[in-house]
Amino acid sequence: MFARFRPPARPTVQVWPTAHDACGSTAISLDTASRFENILHAIENQPTSLEITGSSLVLLGDFNPAIFQPHWFSSQGLIPPAEAREAKDFVVHNELTVLKLPWVQVQVTHKQFIASTTQESHFEAVRDLVISIFSLLKHTPMQKIGINLEQHHRFADVERYKEFGHKLAPKDAWRKTLTDPGLVKMIVVQNTRDDGYRGHIQVDLEVSDRVRPGGVYFRVNDHFEWPPAEGAPGTETALKILSNEFKKSLNRSRKTIDSILSIA
């Protein structure tokens, strides 16, 4: 029994409404066909397309990297034994552990724990895995957590891609001293949170090194931190944030990226 790992739910398939003729064959109404054509047209005219996405959870504290090996995960019911046996790309050391599974990668040093995935269907499963790990290791000292979203978008049109960069960073001031200046990277920070937590939100935007040409990379770091409490390791606060804020954080990050792209 592996209750802690919950595979993503199967998506619901929505069927277009149909009309039946006298012979019993199925025909799409003109109104439905028109709406379908409009949707296709809107999709085709989107300025960008999402090519790669990923999410990571980064916890800062005091960790024991040597604990996090495949056998420990399976013995605690966190992953199936077969998955632990088939794990090949892993490093277990007193200073560093790296564990790669088909749906998640875990990397641990003495000061940092990272769980990440590039499969959107497994974002919540990775969150659940981290909650399960530190529900077991509930005395682990930790003070900060980051819920991160990464996206690589491709512009369909090179000129629109260039214009997007100009809108983000107008070049008039730069052209006084530079020839053909271009935006390579931008970082924008919201220094205070408005949800009652300490921390900040940082948005990194740069030229994508994985989607070329016309690729833009976004990383939104939703950073939470809390003061150390006497006699309390901070694990309870981290688990509360993961349980209550994870979905809201990712939705906020997606809206932030969409809002920036909307100027394209």
mmCIF file of C-alpha atoms in Angstrom, residues 6-199:
data_model
loop_
_atom_site.group_PDB
_atom_site.id
_atom_site.type_symbol
_atom_site.label_atom_id
_atom_site.label_comp_id
_atom_site.label_asym_id
_atom_site.label_seq_id
_atom_site.Cartn_x
_atom_site.Cartn_y
_atom_site.Cartn_z
ATOM 1 C CA ARG A 6 -1.284 9.765 -5.407
ATOM 2 C CA PRO A 7 -1.000 9.597 -9.181
ATOM 3 C CA PRO A 8 -2.739 12.396 -11.036
ATOM 4 C CA ALA A 9 -6.410 11.947 -11.755
ATOM 5 C CA ARG A 10 -7.414 10.958 -15.259
ATOM 6 C CA PRO A 11 -8.591 14.045 -17.145
ATOM 7 C CA THR A 12 -12.247 14.355 -17.991
ATOM 8 C CA VAL A 13 -13.017 14.160 -21.704
ATOM 9 C CA GLN A 14 -15.597 16.665 -22.882
ATOM 10 C CA VAL A 15 -17.443 15.758 -26.060
ATOM 11 C CA TRP A 16 -18.740 18.420 -28.399
ATOM 12 C CA PRO A 17 -22.572 18.502 -28.527
ATOM 13 C CA THR A 18 -24.007 16.779 -31.590
ATOM 14 C CA ALA A 19 -27.271 16.515 -33.472
ATOM 15 C CA HIS A 20 -28.617 13.275 -34.957
ATOM 16 C CA ASP A 21 -30.233 13.116 -38.384
ATOM 17 C CA ALA A 22 -33.116 10.794 -39.338
ATOM 18 C CA CYS A 23 -30.755 7.963 -40.278
ATOM 19 C CA GLY A 24 -29.108 7.984 -36.882
ATOM 20 C CA SER A 25 -25.775 9.390 -38.042
ATOM 21 C CA THR A 26 -24.090 12.120 -36.015
ATOM 22 C CA ALA A 27 -23.775 15.639 -37.410
ATOM 23 C CA ILE A 28 -22.159 18.694 -35.858
ATOM 24 C CA SER A 29 -24.475 21.693 -35.830
ATOM 25 C CA LEU A 30 -23.450 24.785 -37.760
ATOM 26 C CA ASP A 31 -23.368 26.783 -34.537
ATOM 27 C CA THR A 32 -21.007 24.265 -32.896
ATOM 28 C CA ALA A 33 -18.811 24.120 -36.003
ATOM 29 C CA SER A 34 -18.571 27.894 -36.029
ATOM 30 C CA ARG A 35 -17.593 28.037 -32.352
ATOM 31 C CA PHE A 36 -15.040 25.276 -32.898
ATOM 32 C CA GLU A 37 -13.547 27.163 -35.833
ATOM 33 C CA ASN A 38 -13.322 30.330 -33.730
ATOM 34 C CA ILE A 39 -11.496 28.443 -30.981
ATOM 35 C CA LEU A 40 -9.010 26.981 -33.463
ATOM 36 C CA HIS A 41 -8.462 30.414 -34.948
ATOM 37 C CA ALA A 42 -7.797 31.891 -31.491
ATOM 38 C CA ILE A 43 -5.301 29.118 -30.700
ATOM 39 C CA GLU A 44 -3.483 29.577 -34.003
ATOM 40 C CA ASN A 45 -3.194 33.325 -33.368
ATOM 41 C CA GLN A 46 -1.734 33.088 -29.873
ATOM 42 C CA PRO A 47 1.564 35.040 -29.865
ATOM 43 C CA THR A 48 3.306 32.389 -27.748
ATOM 44 C CA SER A 49 3.083 28.695 -26.961
ATOM 45 C CA LEU A 50 4.130 26.985 -23.729
ATOM 46 C CA GLU A 51 6.882 24.521 -24.670
ATOM 47 C CA ILE A 52 8.371 23.391 -21.322
ATOM 48 C CA THR A 53 7.164 23.719 -17.747
ATOM 49 C CA GLY A 54 8.371 22.605 -14.348
ATOM 50 C CA SER A 55 7.888 23.081 -10.641
ATOM 51 C CA SER A 56 10.217 22.762 -7.664
ATOM 52 C CA LEU A 57 9.987 22.947 -3.893
ATOM 53 C CA VAL A 58 13.096 24.270 -2.171
ATOM 54 C CA LEU A 59 13.408 23.988 1.602
ATOM 55 C CA LEU A 60 16.227 25.638 3.554
ATOM 56 C CA GLY A 61 17.255 24.215 6.902
ATOM 57 C CA ASP A 62 19.458 21.474 8.348
ATOM 58 C CA PHE A 63 19.240 18.108 6.572
ATOM 59 C CA ASN A 64 21.013 14.760 6.597
ATOM 60 C CA PRO A 65 21.588 13.920 2.912
ATOM 61 C CA ALA A 66 22.578 10.292 3.576
ATOM 62 C CA ILE A 67 19.047 9.438 4.735
ATOM 63 C CA PHE A 68 17.458 10.083 1.361
ATOM 64 C CA GLN A 69 18.290 6.915 -0.546
ATOM 65 C CA PRO A 70 15.938 4.693 -2.581
ATOM 66 C CA HIS A 71 15.615 1.986 0.102
ATOM 67 C CA TRP A 72 14.573 4.533 2.736
ATOM 68 C CA PHE A 73 11.869 5.941 0.458
ATOM 69 C CA SER A 74 10.429 2.484 -0.190
ATOM 70 C CA SER A 75 10.755 1.271 3.410
ATOM 71 C CA GLN A 76 8.709 4.269 4.540
ATOM 72 C CA GLY A 77 6.005 3.631 1.947
ATOM 73 C CA LEU A 78 6.847 6.779 0.011
ATOM 74 C CA ILE A 79 7.494 4.999 -3.296
ATOM 75 C CA PRO A 80 6.833 1.417 -4.444
ATOM 76 C CA PRO A 81 9.693 -1.079 -3.879
ATOM 77 C CA ALA A 82 9.899 -1.722 -7.624
ATOM 78 C CA GLU A 83 10.476 1.981 -8.258
ATOM 79 C CA ALA A 84 13.237 2.021 -5.631
ATOM 80 C CA ARG A 85 14.915 -1.032 -7.182
ATOM 81 C CA GLU A 86 14.790 0.477 -10.648
ATOM 82 C CA ALA A 87 16.284 3.812 -9.547
ATOM 83 C CA LYS A 88 19.596 4.100 -11.390
ATOM 84 C CA ASP A 89 20.579 7.753 -11.543
ATOM 85 C CA PHE A 90 21.242 8.359 -7.873
ATOM 86 C CA VAL A 91 24.103 9.543 -5.700
ATOM 87 C CA VAL A 92 24.105 8.997 -1.938
ATOM 88 C CA HIS A 93 26.830 10.677 0.104
ATOM 89 C CA ASN A 94 27.233 12.344 3.472
ATOM 90 C CA GLU A 95 27.386 15.718 1.695
ATOM 91 C CA LEU A 96 24.976 15.222 -1.205
ATOM 92 C CA THR A 97 22.150 12.975 -2.329
ATOM 93 C CA VAL A 98 20.615 13.037 -5.793
ATOM 94 C CA LEU A 99 17.711 10.709 -6.609
ATOM 95 C CA LYS A 100 16.074 10.669 -10.033
ATOM 96 C CA LEU A 101 12.802 8.868 -10.684
ATOM 97 C CA PRO A 102 10.629 9.094 -13.818
ATOM 98 C CA TRP A 103 8.326 11.662 -12.171
ATOM 99 C CA VAL A 104 10.505 13.480 -9.625
ATOM 100 C CA GLN A 105 14.080 14.465 -8.830
ATOM 101 C CA VAL A 106 15.262 14.937 -5.243
ATOM 102 C CA GLN A 107 18.519 16.698 -4.361
ATOM 103 C CA VAL A 108 19.655 17.186 -0.777
ATOM 104 C CA THR A 109 22.636 18.925 0.819
ATOM 105 C CA HIS A 110 23.138 19.802 4.477
ATOM 106 C CA LYS A 111 21.399 23.157 3.999
ATOM 107 C CA GLN A 112 18.982 22.600 1.118
ATOM 108 C CA PHE A 113 16.302 20.090 0.066
ATOM 109 C CA ILE A 114 14.925 20.277 -3.496
ATOM 110 C CA ALA A 115 12.140 18.208 -5.057
ATOM 111 C CA SER A 116 11.341 19.020 -8.684
ATOM 112 C CA THR A 117 9.461 17.734 -11.702
ATOM 113 C CA THR A 118 9.009 18.726 -15.333
ATOM 114 C CA GLN A 119 5.645 16.947 -15.574
ATOM 115 C CA GLU A 120 2.746 19.254 -14.803
ATOM 116 C CA SER A 121 0.479 16.293 -14.099
ATOM 117 C CA HIS A 122 2.784 15.437 -11.163
ATOM 118 C CA PHE A 123 3.101 18.865 -9.541
ATOM 119 C CA GLU A 124 0.733 17.923 -6.715
ATOM 120 C CA ALA A 125 2.213 14.427 -6.366
ATOM 121 C CA VAL A 126 5.627 15.983 -5.706
ATOM 122 C CA ARG A 127 4.057 18.313 -3.135
ATOM 123 C CA ASP A 128 2.430 15.299 -1.451
ATOM 124 C CA LEU A 129 5.747 13.449 -1.431
ATOM 125 C CA VAL A 130 7.480 16.344 0.347
ATOM 126 C CA ILE A 131 4.662 16.580 2.893
ATOM 127 C CA SER A 132 4.971 12.847 3.570
ATOM 128 C CA ILE A 133 8.758 13.016 3.940
ATOM 129 C CA PHE A 134 8.721 15.776 6.523
ATOM 130 C CA SER A 135 5.690 14.410 8.325
ATOM 131 C CA LEU A 136 8.040 11.512 9.071
ATOM 132 C CA LEU A 137 11.086 13.744 9.687
ATOM 133 C CA LYS A 138 9.073 16.223 11.704
ATOM 134 C CA HIS A 139 11.998 17.357 13.861
ATOM 135 C CA THR A 140 14.024 18.614 10.888
ATOM 136 C CA PRO A 141 14.980 22.273 11.480
ATOM 137 C CA MET A 142 13.888 24.531 8.603
ATOM 138 C CA GLN A 143 13.290 28.243 8.218
ATOM 139 C CA LYS A 144 12.424 28.950 4.585
ATOM 140 C CA ILE A 145 10.583 27.414 1.646
ATOM 141 C CA GLY A 146 10.241 28.363 -2.000
ATOM 142 C CA ILE A 147 7.418 27.236 -4.298
ATOM 143 C CA ASN A 148 8.808 27.737 -7.786
ATOM 144 C CA LEU A 149 7.253 27.643 -11.241
ATOM 145 C CA GLU A 150 9.313 27.595 -14.436
ATOM 146 C CA GLN A 151 8.039 28.011 -17.989
ATOM 147 C CA HIS A 152 9.654 28.259 -21.435
ATOM 148 C CA HIS A 153 7.494 29.989 -24.061
ATOM 149 C CA ARG A 154 8.091 30.218 -27.806
ATOM 150 C CA PHE A 155 7.072 33.250 -29.844
ATOM 151 C CA ALA A 156 5.538 32.352 -33.187
ATOM 152 C CA ASP A 157 6.853 35.530 -34.774
ATOM 153 C CA VAL A 158 10.428 36.825 -34.422
ATOM 154 C CA GLU A 159 9.404 40.464 -34.787
ATOM 155 C CA ARG A 160 6.813 40.077 -32.045
ATOM 156 C CA TYR A 161 9.503 38.461 -29.888
ATOM 157 C CA LYS A 162 11.769 41.474 -30.358
ATOM 158 C CA GLU A 163 8.924 43.901 -29.725
ATOM 159 C CA PHE A 164 8.139 42.073 -26.476
ATOM 160 C CA GLY A 165 11.687 42.750 -25.286
ATOM 161 C CA HIS A 166 11.389 46.422 -26.295
ATOM 162 C CA LYS A 167 8.167 46.801 -24.286
ATOM 163 C CA LEU A 168 9.757 45.274 -21.198
ATOM 164 C CA ALA A 169 12.935 47.353 -21.496
ATOM 165 C CA PRO A 170 12.645 50.372 -23.796
ATOM 166 C CA LYS A 171 15.934 50.915 -25.607
ATOM 167 C CA ASP A 172 15.921 54.686 -26.193
ATOM 168 C CA ALA A 173 18.119 55.469 -23.182
ATOM 169 C CA TRP A 174 20.505 52.624 -24.015
ATOM 170 C CA ARG A 175 20.910 53.612 -27.662
ATOM 171 C CA LYS A 176 22.599 56.828 -26.575
ATOM 172 C CA THR A 177 25.705 54.820 -25.705
ATOM 173 C CA LEU A 178 25.162 51.280 -27.059
ATOM 174 C CA THR A 179 24.688 49.953 -30.573
ATOM 175 C CA ASP A 180 21.732 47.583 -31.013
ATOM 176 C CA PRO A 181 21.109 46.894 -27.286
ATOM 177 C CA GLY A 182 18.980 43.891 -26.361
ATOM 178 C CA LEU A 183 17.329 42.520 -23.228
ATOM 179 C CA VAL A 184 18.928 39.277 -21.979
ATOM 180 C CA LYS A 185 17.674 38.992 -18.401
ATOM 181 C CA MET A 186 15.318 40.845 -16.087
ATOM 182 C CA ILE A 187 14.539 40.334 -12.372
ATOM 183 C CA VAL A 188 11.535 41.924 -10.664
ATOM 184 C CA VAL A 189 10.869 41.494 -6.936
ATOM 185 C CA GLN A 190 7.819 42.091 -4.757
ATOM 186 C CA ASN A 191 9.573 42.698 -1.438
ATOM 187 C CA THR A 192 6.598 42.163 0.868
ATOM 188 C CA ARG A 193 3.843 39.575 0.793
ATOM 189 C CA ASP A 194 0.132 40.383 1.059
ATOM 190 C CA ASP A 195 -1.001 37.013 2.452
ATOM 191 C CA GLY A 196 0.157 37.351 6.048
ATOM 192 C CA TYR A 197 3.440 35.486 5.572
ATOM 193 C CA ARG A 198 6.963 36.833 5.603
ATOM 194 C CA GLY A 199 8.947 36.565 2.406
#
